[in-house]
PDB file of C-alpha atoms in Angstrom:
ATOM      1  CA  MET N 298    -211.475  35.691  64.062  1.00 60.00           C
ATOM      2  CA  THR N 299    -210.688  37.171  67.228  1.00 70.00           C
ATOM      3  CA  PHE N 300    -212.966  37.135  70.281  1.00 80.00           C
ATOM      4  CA  ASP N 301    -214.940  40.044  71.576  1.00 77.00           C
ATOM      5  CA  ASP N 302    -217.978  40.703  73.489  1.00 74.00           C
ATOM      6  CA  THR N 303    -220.299  40.644  70.322  1.00 82.00           C
ATOM      7  CA  ALA N 304    -219.555  36.735  70.287  1.00 94.00           C
ATOM      8  CA  ILE N 305    -221.252  36.249  73.717  1.00 95.00           C
ATOM      9  CA  ASP N 306    -224.833  35.938  71.931  1.00 94.00           C
ATOM     10  CA  TRP N 307    -223.557  33.387  69.321  1.00 96.00           C
ATOM     11  CA  LEU N 308    -221.752  31.270  72.160  1.00 97.00           C
ATOM     12  CA  ALA N 309    -224.921  31.320  74.163  1.00 97.00           C
ATOM     13  CA  LYS N 310    -226.996  29.961  71.180  1.00 97.00           C
ATOM     14  CA  LEU N 311    -224.341  27.453  70.513  1.00 98.00           C
ATOM     15  CA  LEU N 312    -224.798  26.080  74.089  1.00 98.00           C
ATOM     16  CA  SER N 313    -228.574  26.086  73.757  1.00 98.00           C
ATOM     17  CA  ASP N 314    -228.309  24.500  70.288  1.00 98.00           C
ATOM     18  CA  ALA N 315    -226.281  21.607  71.681  1.00 98.00           C
ATOM     19  CA  ALA N 316    -228.706  21.101  74.510  1.00 98.00           C
ATOM     20  CA  ILE N 317    -231.481  21.091  72.165  1.00 98.00           C
ATOM     21  CA  ALA N 318    -230.059  18.812  69.606  1.00 97.00           C
ATOM     22  CA  GLU N 319    -227.904  16.283  71.784  1.00 97.00           C
ATOM     23  CA  ILE N 320    -228.723  16.589  75.505  1.00 97.00           C
ATOM     24  CA  MET N 321    -232.414  17.007  76.035  1.00 97.00           C
ATOM     25  CA  PRO N 322    -233.587  14.225  73.503  1.00 95.00           C
ATOM     26  CA  ARG N 323    -231.277  11.710  75.492  1.00 94.00           C
ATOM     27  CA  PHE N 324    -232.757  13.019  79.151  1.00 95.00           C
ATOM     28  CA  ARG N 325    -234.399  10.290  80.890  1.00 95.00           C
ATOM     29  CA  ARG N 326    -233.999   8.078  77.533  1.00 93.00           C
ATOM     30  CA  LEU N 327    -230.577   6.773  78.144  1.00 86.00           C
ATOM     31  CA  ASP N 328    -229.975   3.075  77.447  1.00 85.00           C
ATOM     32  CA  GLU N 329    -227.686   0.980  79.648  1.00 78.00           C
ATOM     33  CA  GLY N 330    -224.957   1.185  76.777  1.00 79.00           C
ATOM     34  CA  ASP N 331    -225.280   5.021  76.640  1.00 79.00           C
ATOM     35  CA  ILE N 332    -223.737   5.469  80.115  1.00 79.00           C
ATOM     36  CA  ARG N 333    -220.050   4.492  81.017  1.00 82.00           C
ATOM     37  CA  GLN N 334    -217.900   4.899  84.144  1.00 79.00           C
ATOM     38  CA  LYS N 335    -214.578   6.929  83.850  1.00 71.00           C
ATOM     39  CA  THR N 336    -212.684   6.909  87.301  1.00 66.00           C
ATOM     40  CA  SER N 337    -215.690   5.543  89.432  1.00 67.00           C
ATOM     41  CA  ALA N 338    -219.233   4.872  89.776  1.00 63.00           C
ATOM     42  CA  ALA N 339    -219.828   8.450  90.511  1.00 62.00           C
ATOM     43  CA  ASP N 340    -217.787   9.800  87.581  1.00 69.00           C
ATOM     44  CA  LEU N 341    -219.756   8.944  84.421  1.00 73.00           C
ATOM     45  CA  VAL N 342    -219.888   9.873  80.778  1.00 79.00           C
ATOM     46  CA  THR N 343    -222.942   9.428  78.536  1.00 87.00           C
ATOM     47  CA  GLU N 344    -223.566   9.757  74.858  1.00 92.00           C
ATOM     48  CA  ALA N 345    -225.146  13.124  75.473  1.00 94.00           C
ATOM     49  CA  ASP N 346    -221.821  14.489  76.928  1.00 93.00           C
ATOM     50  CA  VAL N 347    -219.673  13.149  73.866  1.00 93.00           C
ATOM     51  CA  SER N 348    -222.051  14.265  71.284  1.00 95.00           C
ATOM     52  CA  ALA N 349    -222.824  17.716  72.675  1.00 97.00           C
ATOM     53  CA  GLU N 350    -219.015  18.478  73.061  1.00 97.00           C
ATOM     54  CA  ARG N 351    -218.433  17.253  69.499  1.00 97.00           C
ATOM     55  CA  LEU N 352    -221.231  19.614  68.049  1.00 98.00           C
ATOM     56  CA  ILE N 353    -219.836  22.369  70.187  1.00 98.00           C
ATOM     57  CA  THR N 354    -216.135  21.874  68.936  1.00 98.00           C
ATOM     58  CA  VAL N 355    -217.027  21.541  65.384  1.00 98.00           C
ATOM     59  CA  ARG N 356    -219.054  24.980  65.486  1.00 98.00           C
ATOM     60  CA  LEU N 357    -216.218  26.629  67.270  1.00 98.00           C
ATOM     61  CA  ARG N 358    -213.664  25.277  64.931  1.00 97.00           C
ATOM     62  CA  GLU N 359    -215.722  26.732  62.074  1.00 97.00           C
ATOM     63  CA  ARG N 360    -215.750  30.299  63.508  1.00 96.00           C
ATOM     64  CA  TYR N 361    -212.244  30.180  65.417  1.00 96.00           C
ATOM     65  CA  PRO N 362    -210.119  27.959  63.489  1.00 96.00           C
ATOM     66  CA  GLN N 363    -206.986  29.135  65.300  1.00 95.00           C
ATOM     67  CA  ALA N 364    -208.387  28.805  68.892  1.00 96.00           C
ATOM     68  CA  MET N 365    -207.334  26.257  71.420  1.00 97.00           C
ATOM     69  CA  ILE N 366    -210.364  24.097  72.228  1.00 97.00           C
ATOM     70  CA  VAL N 367    -210.549  22.255  75.762  1.00 97.00           C
ATOM     71  CA  GLY N 368    -213.300  19.745  76.079  1.00 95.00           C
ATOM     72  CA  GLU N 369    -213.718  17.610  79.223  1.00 94.00           C
ATOM     73  CA  GLU N 370    -214.294  14.217  77.304  1.00 91.00           C
ATOM     74  CA  ALA N 371    -211.710  15.045  74.760  1.00 92.00           C
ATOM     75  CA  CYS N 372    -209.271  15.588  77.728  1.00 93.00           C
ATOM     76  CA  SER N 373    -210.630  12.395  79.465  1.00 87.00           C
ATOM     77  CA  ASP N 374    -209.270  10.541  76.257  1.00 87.00           C
ATOM     78  CA  ASP N 375    -206.132  12.599  75.739  1.00 91.00           C
ATOM     79  CA  PRO N 376    -204.935  14.804  78.812  1.00 91.00           C
ATOM     80  CA  ALA N 377    -202.255  16.286  76.842  1.00 90.00           C
ATOM     81  CA  LEU N 378    -204.900  18.715  75.237  1.00 90.00           C
ATOM     82  CA  LEU N 379    -204.884  20.670  78.496  1.00 92.00           C
ATOM     83  CA  GLN N 380    -201.203  21.592  77.747  1.00 93.00           C
ATOM     84  CA  GLY N 381    -200.817  25.208  76.916  1.00 93.00           C
ATOM     85  CA  LEU N 382    -204.227  26.530  78.133  1.00 95.00           C
ATOM     86  CA  GLY N 383    -202.555  29.143  80.272  1.00 92.00           C
ATOM     87  CA  GLU N 384    -200.530  30.427  77.385  1.00 93.00           C
ATOM     88  CA  ALA N 385    -202.951  30.168  74.296  1.00 95.00           C
ATOM     89  CA  ASP N 386    -204.008  33.597  72.617  1.00 96.00           C
ATOM     90  CA  LEU N 387    -207.482  32.188  72.484  1.00 97.00           C
ATOM     91  CA  ALA N 388    -209.115  29.253  74.169  1.00 97.00           C
ATOM     92  CA  PHE N 389    -212.646  27.968  74.724  1.00 98.00           C
ATOM     93  CA  VAL N 390    -213.084  25.447  77.585  1.00 98.00           C
ATOM     94  CA  ILE N 391    -216.149  23.358  77.489  1.00 98.00           C
ATOM     95  CA  ASP N 392    -218.251  20.904  79.927  1.00 97.00           C
ATOM     96  CA  PRO N 393    -220.894  19.673  77.655  1.00 97.00           C
ATOM     97  CA  VAL N 394    -222.960  18.271  80.488  1.00 97.00           C
ATOM     98  CA  ASP N 395    -221.920  19.357  83.951  1.00 97.00           C
ATOM     99  CA  GLY N 396    -223.573  17.290  86.492  1.00 95.00           C
ATOM    100  CA  THR N 397    -223.350  14.136  84.465  1.00 93.00           C
ATOM    101  CA  PHE N 398    -224.293  11.972  87.341  1.00 92.00           C
ATOM    102  CA  ASN N 399    -227.522  13.915  87.952  1.00 95.00           C
ATOM    103  CA  PHE N 400    -228.353  13.653  84.140  1.00 94.00           C
ATOM    104  CA  ALA N 401    -227.830   9.803  84.161  1.00 93.00           C
ATOM    105  CA  SER N 402    -229.916   9.472  87.017  1.00 93.00           C
ATOM    106  CA  GLY N 403    -232.778  11.560  85.499  1.00 95.00           C
ATOM    107  CA  VAL N 404    -232.419  14.505  88.059  1.00 97.00           C
ATOM    108  CA  PRO N 405    -232.943  17.867  86.392  1.00 97.00           C
ATOM    109  CA  LEU N 406    -229.798  19.382  87.790  1.00 98.00           C
ATOM    110  CA  PHE N 407    -227.205  19.718  85.060  1.00 98.00           C
ATOM    111  CA  GLY N 408    -225.823  22.429  82.766  1.00 98.00           C
ATOM    112  CA  VAL N 409    -223.678  23.219  79.721  1.00 98.00           C
ATOM    113  CA  MET N 410    -220.462  25.453  80.415  1.00 98.00           C
ATOM    114  CA  LEU N 411    -218.127  27.457  78.554  1.00 98.00           C
ATOM    115  CA  GLY N 412    -215.277  29.427  79.640  1.00 98.00           C
ATOM    116  CA  VAL N 413    -213.343  31.757  77.184  1.00 98.00           C
ATOM    117  CA  VAL N 414    -209.503  32.325  77.881  1.00 97.00           C
ATOM    118  CA  VAL N 415    -207.496  34.936  76.326  1.00 96.00           C
ATOM    119  CA  LYS N 416    -203.547  34.846  76.872  1.00 95.00           C
ATOM    120  CA  GLY N 417    -204.160  33.250  80.406  1.00 94.00           C
ATOM    121  CA  GLU N 418    -207.099  35.079  81.527  1.00 96.00           C
ATOM    122  CA  THR N 419    -210.538  34.123  81.718  1.00 97.00           C
ATOM    123  CA  VAL N 420    -212.472  36.923  79.981  1.00 97.00           C
ATOM    124  CA  ALA N 421    -216.182  35.216  79.786  1.00 97.00           C
ATOM    125  CA  GLY N 422    -218.242  32.566  81.166  1.00 98.00           C
ATOM    126  CA  ILE N 423    -221.529  31.033  80.113  1.00 98.00           C
ATOM    127  CA  ILE N 424    -223.798  28.562  82.176  1.00 98.00           C
ATOM    128  CA  HIS N 425    -226.712  27.227  80.179  1.00 98.00           C
ATOM    129  CA  ASP N 426    -229.545  25.478  81.968  1.00 98.00           C
ATOM    130  CA  PRO N 427    -231.300  23.225  79.445  1.00 98.00           C
ATOM    131  CA  ILE N 428    -234.377  22.746  81.792  1.00 98.00           C
ATOM    132  CA  GLY N 429    -234.727  26.353  82.485  1.00 97.00           C
ATOM    133  CA  LYS N 430    -233.782  27.388  78.952  1.00 97.00           C
ATOM    134  CA  ASP N 431    -231.787  30.292  80.140  1.00 98.00           C
ATOM    135  CA  TRP N 432    -228.120  31.342  80.522  1.00 98.00           C
ATOM    136  CA  LEU N 433    -225.936  32.709  83.278  1.00 98.00           C
ATOM    137  CA  ILE N 434    -223.323  35.020  81.607  1.00 98.00           C
ATOM    138  CA  GLY N 435    -220.475  36.987  82.782  1.00 97.00           C
ATOM    139  CA  ALA N 436    -217.939  38.993  80.932  1.00 96.00           C
ATOM    140  CA  ARG N 437    -214.753  40.728  82.229  1.00 96.00           C
ATOM    141  CA  GLY N 438    -215.478  44.141  83.411  1.00 95.00           C
ATOM    142  CA  ALA N 439    -219.166  43.924  82.307  1.00 95.00           C
ATOM    143  CA  GLY N 440    -220.985  42.153  85.540  1.00 97.00           C
ATOM    144  CA  SER N 441    -222.873  39.024  85.552  1.00 98.00           C
ATOM    145  CA  HIS N 442    -226.530  38.515  84.193  1.00 98.00           C
ATOM    146  CA  ILE N 443    -229.318  35.893  84.049  1.00 98.00           C
ATOM    147  CA  ARG N 444    -230.501  35.864  80.454  1.00 97.00           C
ATOM    148  CA  HIS N 445    -234.081  34.476  80.683  1.00 95.00           C
ATOM    149  CA  ALA N 446    -235.858  32.369  78.037  1.00 91.00           C
ATOM    150  CA  HIS N 447    -238.073  35.054  77.213  1.00 88.00           C
ATOM    151  CA  GLY N 448    -235.202  37.464  76.512  1.00 86.00           C
ATOM    152  CA  THR N 449    -234.895  39.891  79.635  1.00 93.00           C
ATOM    153  CA  LEU N 450    -231.737  40.261  81.485  1.00 95.00           C
ATOM    154  CA  GLU N 451    -231.302  40.109  85.053  1.00 96.00           C
ATOM    155  CA  LYS N 452    -228.155  41.301  86.716  1.00 98.00           C
ATOM    156  CA  VAL N 453    -226.990  39.120  89.626  1.00 98.00           C
ATOM    157  CA  HIS N 454    -225.099  39.739  92.725  1.00 98.00           C
ATOM    158  CA  VAL N 455    -223.448  37.651  95.346  1.00 98.00           C
ATOM    159  CA  ALA N 456    -224.813  37.376  99.009  1.00 98.00           C
ATOM    160  CA  GLU N 457    -223.960  39.953 101.547  1.00 97.00           C
ATOM    161  CA  PRO N 458    -221.259  38.932 103.911  1.00 96.00           C
ATOM    162  CA  ALA N 459    -222.462  37.125 107.008  1.00 96.00           C
ATOM    163  CA  PRO N 460    -221.022  35.363 109.931  1.00 96.00           C
ATOM    164  CA  ILE N 461    -220.225  31.665 109.284  1.00 97.00           C
ATOM    165  CA  SER N 462    -223.247  30.640 111.560  1.00 97.00           C
ATOM    166  CA  GLN N 463    -225.553  32.538 109.103  1.00 98.00           C
ATOM    167  CA  MET N 464    -223.980  31.261 105.974  1.00 98.00           C
ATOM    168  CA  THR N 465    -225.094  28.516 103.613  1.00 98.00           C
ATOM    169  CA  GLY N 466    -222.475  26.742 101.850  1.00 97.00           C
ATOM    170  CA  ALA N 467    -220.991  23.422 100.235  1.00 97.00           C
ATOM    171  CA  VAL N 468    -217.833  21.523 101.134  1.00 96.00           C
ATOM    172  CA  SER N 469    -216.710  18.688  98.868  1.00 92.00           C
ATOM    173  CA  TRP N 470    -214.807  16.949 101.644  1.00 90.00           C
ATOM    174  CA  GLN N 471    -215.364  13.764 100.017  1.00 86.00           C
ATOM    175  CA  TYR N 472    -212.536  14.538  97.402  1.00 84.00           C
ATOM    176  CA  MET N 473    -210.053  15.400 100.295  1.00 90.00           C
ATOM    177  CA  PRO N 474    -207.505  13.512 101.806  1.00 92.00           C
ATOM    178  CA  GLU N 475    -207.167  12.809 105.532  1.00 95.00           C
ATOM    179  CA  PRO N 476    -207.063  14.674 107.982  1.00 95.00           C
ATOM    180  CA  GLU N 477    -208.365  17.410 105.955  1.00 95.00           C
ATOM    181  CA  ARG N 478    -211.474  15.473 104.907  1.00 95.00           C
ATOM    182  CA  SER N 479    -212.620  14.888 108.436  1.00 96.00           C
ATOM    183  CA  ARG N 480    -211.921  18.344 109.661  1.00 96.00           C
ATOM    184  CA  LEU N 481    -213.817  20.033 106.802  1.00 96.00           C
ATOM    185  CA  ALA N 482    -216.736  17.706 107.275  1.00 95.00           C
ATOM    186  CA  ARG N 483    -217.018  18.438 110.800  1.00 96.00           C
ATOM    187  CA  ASN N 484    -216.396  22.145 110.369  1.00 97.00           C
ATOM    188  CA  GLN N 485    -219.072  22.414 107.876  1.00 96.00           C
ATOM    189  CA  THR N 486    -221.730  22.122 110.703  1.00 96.00           C
ATOM    190  CA  LYS N 487    -220.671  25.715 111.658  1.00 97.00           C
ATOM    191  CA  SER N 488    -222.609  27.144 108.920  1.00 97.00           C
ATOM    192  CA  LEU N 489    -226.419  27.664 109.013  1.00 97.00           C
ATOM    193  CA  SER N 490    -227.188  24.823 106.314  1.00 96.00           C
ATOM    194  CA  GLN N 491    -225.516  22.962 103.549  1.00 95.00           C
ATOM    195  CA  PHE N 492    -226.171  22.080  99.997  1.00 95.00           C
ATOM    196  CA  GLY N 493    -224.767  19.576  97.553  1.00 92.00           C
ATOM    197  CA  TYR N 494    -226.041  19.642  93.880  1.00 95.00           C
ATOM    198  CA  ARG N 495    -223.390  17.297  92.396  1.00 94.00           C
ATOM    199  CA  CYS N 496    -223.263  19.908  89.780  1.00 97.00           C
ATOM    200  CA  ALA N 497    -220.998  22.772  89.518  1.00 97.00           C
ATOM    201  CA  ALA N 498    -222.926  24.821  87.281  1.00 98.00           C
ATOM    202  CA  HIS N 499    -226.024  25.175  89.556  1.00 98.00           C
ATOM    203  CA  GLU N 500    -223.623  25.719  92.556  1.00 98.00           C
ATOM    204  CA  TYR N 501    -222.141  28.798  90.765  1.00 98.00           C
ATOM    205  CA  ARG N 502    -225.486  29.918  89.813  1.00 98.00           C
ATOM    206  CA  LEU N 503    -226.752  29.815  93.181  1.00 98.00           C
ATOM    207  CA  LEU N 504    -223.667  31.618  94.662  1.00 98.00           C
ATOM    208  CA  ALA N 505    -223.806  34.288  91.788  1.00 98.00           C
ATOM    209  CA  SER N 506    -227.382  35.210  92.473  1.00 98.00           C
ATOM    210  CA  GLY N 507    -226.924  35.596  96.049  1.00 98.00           C
ATOM    211  CA  HIS N 508    -228.803  32.569  97.259  1.00 98.00           C
ATOM    212  CA  ALA N 509    -225.867  30.805  98.929  1.00 98.00           C
ATOM    213  CA  HIS N 510    -222.539  32.000 100.439  1.00 98.00           C
ATOM    214  CA  PHE N 511    -219.759  29.778  99.782  1.00 98.00           C
ATOM    215  CA  VAL N 512    -218.252  26.646  98.387  1.00 98.00           C
ATOM    216  CA  VAL N 513    -215.041  24.449  98.834  1.00 98.00           C
ATOM    217  CA  TYR N 514    -213.693  22.490  95.973  1.00 97.00           C
ATOM    218  CA  ASN N 515    -210.766  20.198  95.980  1.00 95.00           C
ATOM    219  CA  LYS N 516    -210.645  18.964  92.345  1.00 90.00           C
ATOM    220  CA  LEU N 517    -209.880  21.824  89.812  1.00 94.00           C
ATOM    221  CA  MET N 518    -210.488  21.009  86.251  1.00 95.00           C
ATOM    222  CA  PRO N 519    -210.936  23.954  84.039  1.00 97.00           C
ATOM    223  CA  TRP N 520    -214.060  23.157  82.567  1.00 97.00           C
ATOM    224  CA  ASP N 521    -215.833  22.829  85.956  1.00 97.00           C
ATOM    225  CA  HIS N 522    -214.704  26.118  87.400  1.00 98.00           C
ATOM    226  CA  LEU N 523    -213.404  28.652  84.797  1.00 98.00           C
ATOM    227  CA  ALA N 524    -216.900  29.737  83.787  1.00 98.00           C
ATOM    228  CA  GLY N 525    -218.285  29.840  87.335  1.00 98.00           C
ATOM    229  CA  VAL N 526    -215.344  31.742  88.972  1.00 98.00           C
ATOM    230  CA  LEU N 527    -215.433  34.432  86.269  1.00 98.00           C
ATOM    231  CA  ILE N 528    -219.160  34.932  86.686  1.00 98.00           C
ATOM    232  CA  HIS N 529    -219.055  34.813  90.479  1.00 98.00           C
ATOM    233  CA  ALA N 530    -216.277  37.517  90.306  1.00 98.00           C
ATOM    234  CA  GLU N 531    -218.329  39.733  88.210  1.00 98.00           C
ATOM    235  CA  ALA N 532    -221.306  39.317  90.400  1.00 98.00           C
ATOM    236  CA  GLY N 533    -219.005  40.721  93.074  1.00 98.00           C
ATOM    237  CA  GLY N 534    -217.440  37.634  94.640  1.00 98.00           C
ATOM    238  CA  TYR N 535    -213.997  36.446  95.579  1.00 98.00           C
ATOM    239  CA  ALA N 536    -212.437  33.169  95.096  1.00 98.00           C
ATOM    240  CA  ALA N 537    -208.865  31.969  95.564  1.00 98.00           C
ATOM    241  CA  ARG N 538    -206.892  28.662  96.017  1.00 98.00           C
ATOM    242  CA  PHE N 539    -206.392  27.394  99.589  1.00 97.00           C
ATOM    243  CA  ASP N 540    -203.100  28.882 100.007  1.00 97.00           C
ATOM    244  CA  GLY N 541    -204.723  32.477  99.038  1.00 98.00           C
ATOM    245  CA  SER N 542    -203.196  32.410  95.515  1.00 98.00           C
ATOM    246  CA  ALA N 543    -205.242  33.475  92.678  1.00 97.00           C
ATOM    247  CA  TYR N 544    -206.883  30.670  90.644  1.00 97.00           C
ATOM    248  CA  LEU N 545    -205.761  30.758  87.045  1.00 96.00           C
ATOM    249  CA  PRO N 546    -206.816  28.491  83.941  1.00 96.00           C
ATOM    250  CA  SER N 547    -203.584  26.442  84.071  1.00 93.00           C
ATOM    251  CA  HIS N 548    -204.338  25.339  87.563  1.00 95.00           C
ATOM    252  CA  VAL N 549    -205.709  21.757  88.057  1.00 93.00           C
ATOM    253  CA  GLY N 550    -204.864  21.478  91.975  1.00 93.00           C
ATOM    254  CA  GLY N 551    -204.502  23.525  95.089  1.00 95.00           C
ATOM    255  CA  GLY N 552    -208.312  23.627  95.854  1.00 96.00           C
ATOM    256  CA  LEU N 553    -210.685  26.486  95.672  1.00 98.00           C
ATOM    257  CA  LEU N 554    -212.658  28.420  98.125  1.00 98.00           C
ATOM    258  CA  VAL N 555    -215.387  30.945  96.801  1.00 98.00           C
ATOM    259  CA  ALA N 556    -217.043  33.384  98.929  1.00 98.00           C
ATOM    260  CA  PRO N 557    -218.758  36.770  98.974  1.00 98.00           C
ATOM    261  CA  ASP N 558    -215.759  38.859  99.604  1.00 98.00           C
ATOM    262  CA  LYS N 559    -212.126  38.669 100.640  1.00 98.00           C
ATOM    263  CA  GLU N 560    -212.770  39.037 104.452  1.00 98.00           C
ATOM    264  CA  THR N 561    -215.327  36.379 104.301  1.00 98.00           C
ATOM    265  CA  TRP N 562    -212.868  34.220 102.518  1.00 98.00           C
ATOM    266  CA  ARG N 563    -210.294  34.790 105.189  1.00 98.00           C
ATOM    267  CA  GLU N 564    -212.817  33.938 108.151  1.00 98.00           C
ATOM    268  CA  LEU N 565    -213.992  30.688 106.194  1.00 98.00           C
ATOM    269  CA  ARG N 566    -210.414  29.716 105.671  1.00 98.00           C
ATOM    270  CA  ARG N 567    -209.798  29.932 109.515  1.00 98.00           C
ATOM    271  CA  GLU N 568    -213.021  28.253 110.458  1.00 98.00           C
ATOM    272  CA  LEU N 569    -213.399  25.662 108.062  1.00 97.00           C
ATOM    273  CA  TRP N 570    -209.713  24.338 108.663  1.00 97.00           C
ATOM    274  CA  ALA N 571    -209.582  24.885 112.367  1.00 97.00           C
ATOM    275  CA  GLU N 572    -208.479  21.880 114.336  1.00 92.00           C
TER     276      GLU N 572
END
């Protein structure tokens, strides 16, 4: 079966099903053995991540047997699974619990993310909020919307451009090497206010719905950003890697700056990296 826009409803329900079956029953009920470290004490995986990804993967394989499926936890065990994402005819990229640190800490800021890639281009993104029971959905050329739990659709749009002194944003300087780390941490204070959710799902929601202006990410794993960047773009925003090049599904480095428009992107790139 090939992918088309009619599959969005099915995919949205799939993410909700995974949250209902595997994520929410474990929220604030994890035992010590249900949480493991990956690369550090801030990089965790739980039984909810593993079980939700397994459920989503099984359902996707049933409906799309020829598709490439890239799940965060599967790739953590076997990084070679990422190879070929930029060339696949059809690929689904899964972050079963984005914001695992929050989830494991009992903080209700986490989401389920899915990006759809066709021949190297992200064509759809879905971010499901298991707490709010709604979805942020974007499709190439069709805009971005919040689908509320009661069924209504709300079109979203990024914030209007503003001077950096009036912007709200987030800079993940903690993942940067020096001297860039200190420079970005210092220059972030030029903005009006900052946020840091430790959850890309909710940060992209904040940006796409116009409640914040920018984010800077250093680490580019596709499950963290493909869905969010597509949704943000369809909400009128602009994103590019630090060198100004387009962000593609095959990229895992080069950093990412997300802004309301290209002109604002240029201003932020100049001001945040200023000596």
